[in-house]
Coordinates of C-alpha atoms and ligand atoms in Angstrom, one line a residue:
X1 CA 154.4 25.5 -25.8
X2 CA 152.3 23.3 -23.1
X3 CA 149.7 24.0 -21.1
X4 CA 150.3 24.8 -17.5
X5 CA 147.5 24.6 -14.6
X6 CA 147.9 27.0 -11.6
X7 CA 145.4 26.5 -8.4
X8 CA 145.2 29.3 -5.8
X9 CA 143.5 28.2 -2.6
X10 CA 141.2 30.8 -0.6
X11 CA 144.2 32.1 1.5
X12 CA 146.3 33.2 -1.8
X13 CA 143.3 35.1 -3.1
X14 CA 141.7 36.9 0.3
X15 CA 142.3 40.1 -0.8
X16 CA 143.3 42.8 -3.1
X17 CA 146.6 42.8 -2.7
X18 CA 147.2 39.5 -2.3
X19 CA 145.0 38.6 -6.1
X20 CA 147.9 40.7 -7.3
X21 CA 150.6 38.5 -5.8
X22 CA 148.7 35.5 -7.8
X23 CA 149.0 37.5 -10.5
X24 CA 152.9 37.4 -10.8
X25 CA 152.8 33.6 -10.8
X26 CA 150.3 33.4 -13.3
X27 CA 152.3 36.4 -15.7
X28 CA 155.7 34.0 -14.5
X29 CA 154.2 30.6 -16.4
X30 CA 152.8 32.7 -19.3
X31 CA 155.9 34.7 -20.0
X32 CA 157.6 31.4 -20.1
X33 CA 155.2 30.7 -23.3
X34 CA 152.9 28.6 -21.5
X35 CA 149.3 28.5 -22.3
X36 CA 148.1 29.2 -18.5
X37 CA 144.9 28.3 -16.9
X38 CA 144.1 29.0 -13.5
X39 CA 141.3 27.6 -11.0
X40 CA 140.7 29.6 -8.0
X41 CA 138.7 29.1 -4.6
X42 CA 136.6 31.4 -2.5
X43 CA 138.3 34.6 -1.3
X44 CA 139.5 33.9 2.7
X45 CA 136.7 32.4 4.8
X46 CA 133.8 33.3 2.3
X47 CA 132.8 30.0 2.2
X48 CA 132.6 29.5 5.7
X49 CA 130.7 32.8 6.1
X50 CA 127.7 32.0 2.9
X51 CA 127.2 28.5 4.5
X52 CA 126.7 30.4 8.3
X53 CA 124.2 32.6 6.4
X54 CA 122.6 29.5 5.0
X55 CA 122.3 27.9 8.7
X56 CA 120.6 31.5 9.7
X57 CA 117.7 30.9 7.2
X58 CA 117.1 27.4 7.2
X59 CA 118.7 24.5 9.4
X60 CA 117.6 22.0 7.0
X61 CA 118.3 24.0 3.7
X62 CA 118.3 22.0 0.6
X63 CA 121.6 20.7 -0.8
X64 CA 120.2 22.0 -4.1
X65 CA 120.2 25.8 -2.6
X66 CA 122.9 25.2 -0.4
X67 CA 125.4 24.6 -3.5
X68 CA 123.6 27.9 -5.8
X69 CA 124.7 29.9 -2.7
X70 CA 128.2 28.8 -1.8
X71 CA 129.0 28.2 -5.6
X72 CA 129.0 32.4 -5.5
X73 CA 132.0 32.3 -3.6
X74 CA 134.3 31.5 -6.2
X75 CA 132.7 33.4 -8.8
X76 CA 133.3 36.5 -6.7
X77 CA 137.3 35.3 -7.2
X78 CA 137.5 34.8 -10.9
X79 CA 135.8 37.8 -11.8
X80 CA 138.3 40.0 -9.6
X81 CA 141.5 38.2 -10.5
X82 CA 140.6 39.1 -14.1
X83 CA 139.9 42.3 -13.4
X84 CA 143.7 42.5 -11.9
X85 CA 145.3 40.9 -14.8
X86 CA 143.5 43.0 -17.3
X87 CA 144.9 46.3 -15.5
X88 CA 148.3 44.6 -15.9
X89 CA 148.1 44.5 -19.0
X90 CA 147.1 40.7 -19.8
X91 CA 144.2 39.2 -22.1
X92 CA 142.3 37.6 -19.0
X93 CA 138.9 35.9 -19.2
X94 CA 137.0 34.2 -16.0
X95 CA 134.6 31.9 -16.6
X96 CA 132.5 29.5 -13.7
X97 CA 131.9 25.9 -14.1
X98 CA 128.9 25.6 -16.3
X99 CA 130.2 28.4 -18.5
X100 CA 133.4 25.7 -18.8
X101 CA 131.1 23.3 -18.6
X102 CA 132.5 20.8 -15.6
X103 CA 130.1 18.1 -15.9
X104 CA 129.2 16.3 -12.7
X105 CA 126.8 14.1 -11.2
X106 CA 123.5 15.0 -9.3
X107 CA 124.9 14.3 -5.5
X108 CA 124.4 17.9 -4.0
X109 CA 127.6 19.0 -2.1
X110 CA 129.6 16.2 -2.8
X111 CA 129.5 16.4 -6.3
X112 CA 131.8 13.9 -8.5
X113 CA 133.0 15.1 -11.9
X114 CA 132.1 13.2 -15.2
X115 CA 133.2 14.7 -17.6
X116 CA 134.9 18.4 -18.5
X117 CA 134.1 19.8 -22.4
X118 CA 137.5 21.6 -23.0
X119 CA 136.6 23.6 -26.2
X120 CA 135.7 26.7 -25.1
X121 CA 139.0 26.8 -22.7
X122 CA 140.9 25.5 -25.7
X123 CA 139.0 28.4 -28.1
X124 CA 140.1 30.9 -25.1
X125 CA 144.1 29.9 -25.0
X126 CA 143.9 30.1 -28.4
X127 CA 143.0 33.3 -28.8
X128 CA 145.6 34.7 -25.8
X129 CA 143.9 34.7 -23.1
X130 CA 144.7 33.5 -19.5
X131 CA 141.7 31.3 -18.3
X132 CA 139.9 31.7 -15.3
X133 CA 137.9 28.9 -14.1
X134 CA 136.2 28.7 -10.6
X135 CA 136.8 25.8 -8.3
X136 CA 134.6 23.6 -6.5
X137 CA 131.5 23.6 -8.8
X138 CA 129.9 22.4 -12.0
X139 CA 126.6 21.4 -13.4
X140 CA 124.4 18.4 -13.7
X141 CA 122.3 17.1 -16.3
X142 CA 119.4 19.5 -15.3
X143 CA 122.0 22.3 -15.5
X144 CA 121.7 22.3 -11.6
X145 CA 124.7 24.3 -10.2
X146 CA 126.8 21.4 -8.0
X147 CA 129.7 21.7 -5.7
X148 CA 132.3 19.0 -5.0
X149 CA 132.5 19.4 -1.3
X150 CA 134.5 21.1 1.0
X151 CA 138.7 21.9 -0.5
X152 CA 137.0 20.1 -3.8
X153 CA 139.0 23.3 -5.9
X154 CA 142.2 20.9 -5.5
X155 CA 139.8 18.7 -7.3
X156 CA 138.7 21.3 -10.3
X157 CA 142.5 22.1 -11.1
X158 CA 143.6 18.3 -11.2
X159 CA 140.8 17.5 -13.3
X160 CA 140.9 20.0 -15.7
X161 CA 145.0 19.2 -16.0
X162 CA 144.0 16.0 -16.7
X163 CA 141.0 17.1 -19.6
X164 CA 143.3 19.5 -20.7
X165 CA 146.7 17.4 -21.0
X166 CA 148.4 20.1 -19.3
X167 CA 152.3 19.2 -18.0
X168 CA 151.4 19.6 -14.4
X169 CA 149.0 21.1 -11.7
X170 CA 151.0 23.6 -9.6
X171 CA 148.7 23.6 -6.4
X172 CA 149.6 27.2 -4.7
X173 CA 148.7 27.5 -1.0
X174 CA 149.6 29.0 1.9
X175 CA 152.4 27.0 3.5
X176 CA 155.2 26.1 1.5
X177 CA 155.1 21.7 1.4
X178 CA 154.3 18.7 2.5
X179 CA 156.1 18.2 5.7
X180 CA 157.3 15.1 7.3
X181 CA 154.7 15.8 10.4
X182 CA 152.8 18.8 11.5
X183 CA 155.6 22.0 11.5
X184 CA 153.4 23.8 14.5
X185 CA 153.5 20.4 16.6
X186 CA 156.6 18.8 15.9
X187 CA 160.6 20.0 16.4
X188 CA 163.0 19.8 13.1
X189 CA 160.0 18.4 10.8
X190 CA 161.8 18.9 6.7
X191 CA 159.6 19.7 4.0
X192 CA 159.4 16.5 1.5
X193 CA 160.6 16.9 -2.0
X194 CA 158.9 14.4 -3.9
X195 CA 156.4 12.1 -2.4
X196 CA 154.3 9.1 -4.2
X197 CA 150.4 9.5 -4.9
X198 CA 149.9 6.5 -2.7
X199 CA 152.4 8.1 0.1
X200 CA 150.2 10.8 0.1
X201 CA 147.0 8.9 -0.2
X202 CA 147.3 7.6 3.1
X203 CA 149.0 10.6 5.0
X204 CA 146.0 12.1 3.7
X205 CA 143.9 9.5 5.0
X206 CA 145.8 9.3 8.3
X207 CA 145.2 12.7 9.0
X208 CA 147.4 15.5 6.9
X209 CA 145.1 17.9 5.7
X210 CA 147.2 19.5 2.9
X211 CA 145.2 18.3 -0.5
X212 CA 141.8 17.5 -0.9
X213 CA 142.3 13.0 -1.5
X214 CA 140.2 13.0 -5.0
X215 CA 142.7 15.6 -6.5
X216 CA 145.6 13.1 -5.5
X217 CA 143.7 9.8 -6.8
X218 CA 142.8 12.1 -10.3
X219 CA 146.3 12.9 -10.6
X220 CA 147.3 9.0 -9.8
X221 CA 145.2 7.5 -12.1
X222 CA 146.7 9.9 -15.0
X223 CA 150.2 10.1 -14.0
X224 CA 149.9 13.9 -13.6
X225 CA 152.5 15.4 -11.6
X226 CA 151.3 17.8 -9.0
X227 CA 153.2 20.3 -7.0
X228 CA 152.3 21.6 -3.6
X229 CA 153.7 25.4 -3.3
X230 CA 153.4 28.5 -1.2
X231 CA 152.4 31.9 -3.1
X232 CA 154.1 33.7 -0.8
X233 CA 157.6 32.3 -1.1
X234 CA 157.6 31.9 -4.8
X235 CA 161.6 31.2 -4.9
X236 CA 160.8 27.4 -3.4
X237 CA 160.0 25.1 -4.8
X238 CA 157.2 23.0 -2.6
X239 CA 156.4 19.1 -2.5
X240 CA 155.9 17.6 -6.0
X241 CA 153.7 14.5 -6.2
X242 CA 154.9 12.2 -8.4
X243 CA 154.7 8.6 -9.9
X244 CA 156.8 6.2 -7.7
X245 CA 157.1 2.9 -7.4
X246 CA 160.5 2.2 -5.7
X247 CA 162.4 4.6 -2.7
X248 CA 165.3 5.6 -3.8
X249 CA 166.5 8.2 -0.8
X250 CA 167.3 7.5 2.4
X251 CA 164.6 6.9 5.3
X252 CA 161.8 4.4 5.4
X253 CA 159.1 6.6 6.5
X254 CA 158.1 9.4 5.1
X255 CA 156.0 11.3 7.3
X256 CA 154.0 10.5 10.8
X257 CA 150.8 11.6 11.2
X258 CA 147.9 11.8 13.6
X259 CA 143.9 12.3 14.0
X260 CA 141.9 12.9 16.6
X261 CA 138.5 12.4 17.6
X262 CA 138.4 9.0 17.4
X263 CA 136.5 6.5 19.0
X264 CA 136.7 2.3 19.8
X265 CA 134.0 0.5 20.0
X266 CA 134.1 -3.5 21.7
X267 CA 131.3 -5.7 20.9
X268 CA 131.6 -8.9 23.0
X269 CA 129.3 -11.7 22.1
X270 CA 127.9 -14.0 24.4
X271 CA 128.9 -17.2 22.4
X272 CA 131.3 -18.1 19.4
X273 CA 129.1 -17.7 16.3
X274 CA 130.5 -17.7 13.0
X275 CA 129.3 -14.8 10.8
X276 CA 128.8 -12.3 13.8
X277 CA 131.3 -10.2 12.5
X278 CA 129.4 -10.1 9.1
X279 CA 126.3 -9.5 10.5
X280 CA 127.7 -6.7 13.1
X281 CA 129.5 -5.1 10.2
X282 CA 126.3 -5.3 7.6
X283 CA 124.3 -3.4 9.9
X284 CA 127.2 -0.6 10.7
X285 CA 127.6 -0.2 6.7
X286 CA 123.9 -0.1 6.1
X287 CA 123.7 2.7 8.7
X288 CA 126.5 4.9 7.0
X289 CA 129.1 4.1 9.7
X290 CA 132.7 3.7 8.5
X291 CA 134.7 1.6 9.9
X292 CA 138.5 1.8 10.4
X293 CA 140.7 -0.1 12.4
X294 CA 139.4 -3.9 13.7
X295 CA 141.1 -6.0 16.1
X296 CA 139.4 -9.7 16.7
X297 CA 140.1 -11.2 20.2
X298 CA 142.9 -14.1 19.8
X299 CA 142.6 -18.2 20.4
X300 CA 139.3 -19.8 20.6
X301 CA 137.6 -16.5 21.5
X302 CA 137.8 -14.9 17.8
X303 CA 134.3 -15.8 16.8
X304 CA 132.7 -14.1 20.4
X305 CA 134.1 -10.5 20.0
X306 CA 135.3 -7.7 17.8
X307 CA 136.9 -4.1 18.4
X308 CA 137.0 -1.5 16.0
X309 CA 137.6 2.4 15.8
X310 CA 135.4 4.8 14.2
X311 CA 135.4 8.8 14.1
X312 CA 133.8 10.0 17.0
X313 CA 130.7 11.8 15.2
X314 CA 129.6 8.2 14.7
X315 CA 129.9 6.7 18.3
X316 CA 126.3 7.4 19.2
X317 CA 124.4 6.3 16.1
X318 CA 126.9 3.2 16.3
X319 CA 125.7 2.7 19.9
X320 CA 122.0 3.0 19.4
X321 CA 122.4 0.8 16.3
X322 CA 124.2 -2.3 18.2
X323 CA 122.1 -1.7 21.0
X324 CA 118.7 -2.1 18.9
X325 CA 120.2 -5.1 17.5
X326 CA 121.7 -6.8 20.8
X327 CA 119.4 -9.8 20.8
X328 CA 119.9 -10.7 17.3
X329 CA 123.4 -10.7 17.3
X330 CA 123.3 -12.8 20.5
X331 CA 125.6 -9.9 22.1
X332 CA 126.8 -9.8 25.6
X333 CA 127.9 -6.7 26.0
X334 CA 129.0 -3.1 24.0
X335 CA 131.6 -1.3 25.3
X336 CA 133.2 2.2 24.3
X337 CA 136.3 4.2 24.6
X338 CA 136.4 8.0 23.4
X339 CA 139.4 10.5 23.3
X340 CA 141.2 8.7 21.2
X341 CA 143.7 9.4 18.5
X342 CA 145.2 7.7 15.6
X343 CA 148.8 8.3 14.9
X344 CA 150.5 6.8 11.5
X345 CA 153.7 6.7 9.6
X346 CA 154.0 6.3 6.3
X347 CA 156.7 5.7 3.4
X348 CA 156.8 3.5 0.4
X349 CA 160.5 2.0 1.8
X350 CA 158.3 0.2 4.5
X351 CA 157.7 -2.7 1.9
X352 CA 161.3 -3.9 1.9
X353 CA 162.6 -3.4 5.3
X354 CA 161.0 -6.0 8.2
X355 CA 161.1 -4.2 11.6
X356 CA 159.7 -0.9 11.0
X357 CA 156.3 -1.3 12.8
X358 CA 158.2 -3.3 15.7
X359 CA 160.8 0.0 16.2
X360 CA 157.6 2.0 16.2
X361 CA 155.9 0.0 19.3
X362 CA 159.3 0.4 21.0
X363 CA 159.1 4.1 20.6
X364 CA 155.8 4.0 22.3
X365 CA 156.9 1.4 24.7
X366 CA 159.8 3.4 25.8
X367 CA 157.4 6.7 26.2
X368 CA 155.1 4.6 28.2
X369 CA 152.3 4.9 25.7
X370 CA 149.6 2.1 25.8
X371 CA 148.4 0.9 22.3
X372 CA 144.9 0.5 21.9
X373 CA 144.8 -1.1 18.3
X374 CA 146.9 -1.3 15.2
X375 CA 146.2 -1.7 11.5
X376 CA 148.9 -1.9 8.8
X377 CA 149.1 -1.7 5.1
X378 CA 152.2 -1.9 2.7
X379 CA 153.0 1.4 3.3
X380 CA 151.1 2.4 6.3
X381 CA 151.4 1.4 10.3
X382 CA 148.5 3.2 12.3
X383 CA 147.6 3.4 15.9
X384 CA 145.3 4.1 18.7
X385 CA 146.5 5.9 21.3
X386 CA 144.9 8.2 23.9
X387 CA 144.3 12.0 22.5
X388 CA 146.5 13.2 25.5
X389 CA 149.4 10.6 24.7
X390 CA 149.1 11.1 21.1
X391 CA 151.5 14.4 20.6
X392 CA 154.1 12.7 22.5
X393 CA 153.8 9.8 20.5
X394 CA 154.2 11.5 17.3
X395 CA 157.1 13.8 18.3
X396 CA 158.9 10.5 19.6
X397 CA 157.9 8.5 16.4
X398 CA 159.4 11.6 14.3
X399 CA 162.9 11.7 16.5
X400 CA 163.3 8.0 15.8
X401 CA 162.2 7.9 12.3
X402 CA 163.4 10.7 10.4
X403 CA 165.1 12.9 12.4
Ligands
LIG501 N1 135.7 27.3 -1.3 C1 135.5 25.9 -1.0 C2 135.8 25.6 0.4 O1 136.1 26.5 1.2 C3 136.4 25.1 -2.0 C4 137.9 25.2 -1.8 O2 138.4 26.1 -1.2 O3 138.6 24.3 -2.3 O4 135.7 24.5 0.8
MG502 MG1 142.1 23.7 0.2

């Protein structure tokens, strides 16, 4: 008998009915004669509607209140579903993160887990009962309720499969996979079976907003298989996310991706001087700005200037901060470029086969779609096109790829 983890995010649980759909995959796994623990998230919007409560009060609440209120959210959840499982019949108990306890660190909102203390979930599966837990919060060394940021639930159900040495983390949502590009957007996008933690690492990154990343590099780090599946068509059987080194099936890429809102910045200097880029870098990490892409000019210019991309809620304080610092960095000028968009494919069969980034500039090519900047890992080509050219260019990307 192993230990199963089931996650439900907020659109599986948003009401009455729909706890008691959760409840036949959770009476599914237990009737198979697993020991089942489940981690929950707040019921529909809730979260969204205690934080616009917050902002009424106080602007400039602290993190420390902020995370007592929309900790609630999920409590709310685990109490109900137990109530729905004990009128079915089952030995339920709910329990919130620092009755588990979840251990985390201090960092209000953005909490990171240290450590989870499975005996009393252990003492509960022991005795029967289905456990449970809330998502997205734990306690600090001052016993200080925490949260682990926005979608960090994904994050409680990974890590307590991983404390727990469960078989695998069934991730239940409300669409049905991880698709090879956005279904709404994109014509004949397939549903992946089985995708790497690093493939999804970096569609993550590049934009696919499925799973929360931490869950993902929890579940790497252990080997934990994780599945991505819809509560509402219980009969498939999702995306599972698994240890792979080597592509076995078919296609190079995986999926394509994009993200919008972002920006390009071009610092030009007005000489060649070694360790500018250090210096204009330094300053942009000491100021919180994260960098993504960076192109350097080309021949004897690649000590004057450097272009990079960065999400667009950074441009101004990027701005200011260059522009405070133009004398020292001997800068000539600062130039920006907004409405951007970064569009990525990704696939672990990249590594072996030469020509996959060059076929993807032809497909832009052939569309007429200007490149602003590229970046590439093993398994990743990215890049920056205009937001209005940036559908096109994954739709075209998908037909040629994996179509
Ligand atoms: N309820 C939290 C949120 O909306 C956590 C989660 O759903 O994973 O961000
Ligand atoms: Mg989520």
């Amino acid at each position: 008998m192993g230990i199963v983890v089931q996650k439900f995010g907020g659109t599986s649980v948003a009401n009455t009915e729909k706890l008691f759909m959760v409840c036949n995959h959770i009476i599914a796994e237990k009737e198979k004669g697993n020991k089942v623990v489940v981690v929950v998230s707040a019921q529909g919007k809730t979260t969204d509607d205690l934080i616009r409560q917050e902002k009424e009060i106080n602007e400039k609440a602290s993190l420390r209140e902020h995370d007592v209120l929309v900790s609630v959210g999920e409590q709310i959840t685990i109490a109900k579903l137990s109530m729905c499982l004990e009128k079915l019949g089952h030995n339920a108990i709910s329990l919130t993160g620092w009755q588990v306890p979840i251990f985390t660190n201090n960092i209000h909102g953005e909490a990171l887990i240290d450590y989870i203390d499975i005996e009393r979930i252990e003492r509960e599966l022991n005795n029967g009962n289905i456990v449970i837990v809330a998502g997205f919060q734990g306690i600090d060394e001052k016993n200080d309720i925490t949260t682990l940021g926005r979608g960090g639930s994904d994050t409680t159900g990974v890590a307590l499969a991983v404390a727990l040495r469960a078989d695998k983390c069934d991730i239940y949502t409300d669409v049905d996979g991880v698709y090879t590009s956005d279904p709404n957007k994109v014509d004949k996008t397939k549903r992946i079976k089985s995708i790497s933690y690093d493939e999804m690492l970096e569609l993550a990154s590049a934009g696919a907003k499925v799973l929360h990343n931490r869950c993902v590099e929890i579940a790497k780090k252990h080997c934990l298989p994780i599945s991505v599946r819809s509560t509402f068509k219980p009969e498939d059987e999702g995306t599972r996310i698994i240890n792979k080194t080597e592509y076995l099936e078919g296609s190079t890429v995986t999926g394509v991706t994009k993200q919008s809102n972002n920006s390009k910045i071009a610092v030009i200097g007005k000489n060649n001087q070694i360790g500018r880029l250090y210096k204009v870098f330094k300053l942009l990490a000491n100021n919180n700005i994260n960098i993504d892409m960076i192109a350097q000019a080309a021949g004897e210019d690649i000590i004057k200037s450097v272009s990079f991309s960065i999400q667009d809620k950074d441009l101004n304080k990027a701005l200011e901060v260059l522009e405070n610092n133009k004398e020292e960095l001997q800068i000539h000028e600062v130039k920006h470029y907004s409405n951007l968009a970064k569009v990525s494919i990704v696939g672990l069969g990249m590594m072996n086969n030469p020509g996959v980034a060059a076929k993807m500039f032809e497909t832009l090519y052939d569309e007429n779609i200007e490149i602003k900047m590229v970046s590439t890992s093993e398994i990743k080509v990215s890049v920056l096109v205009e937001e209005e050219q940036s559908e096109k260019a994954v739709s075209s990307i998908h037909k040629q790829f994996i179509i």
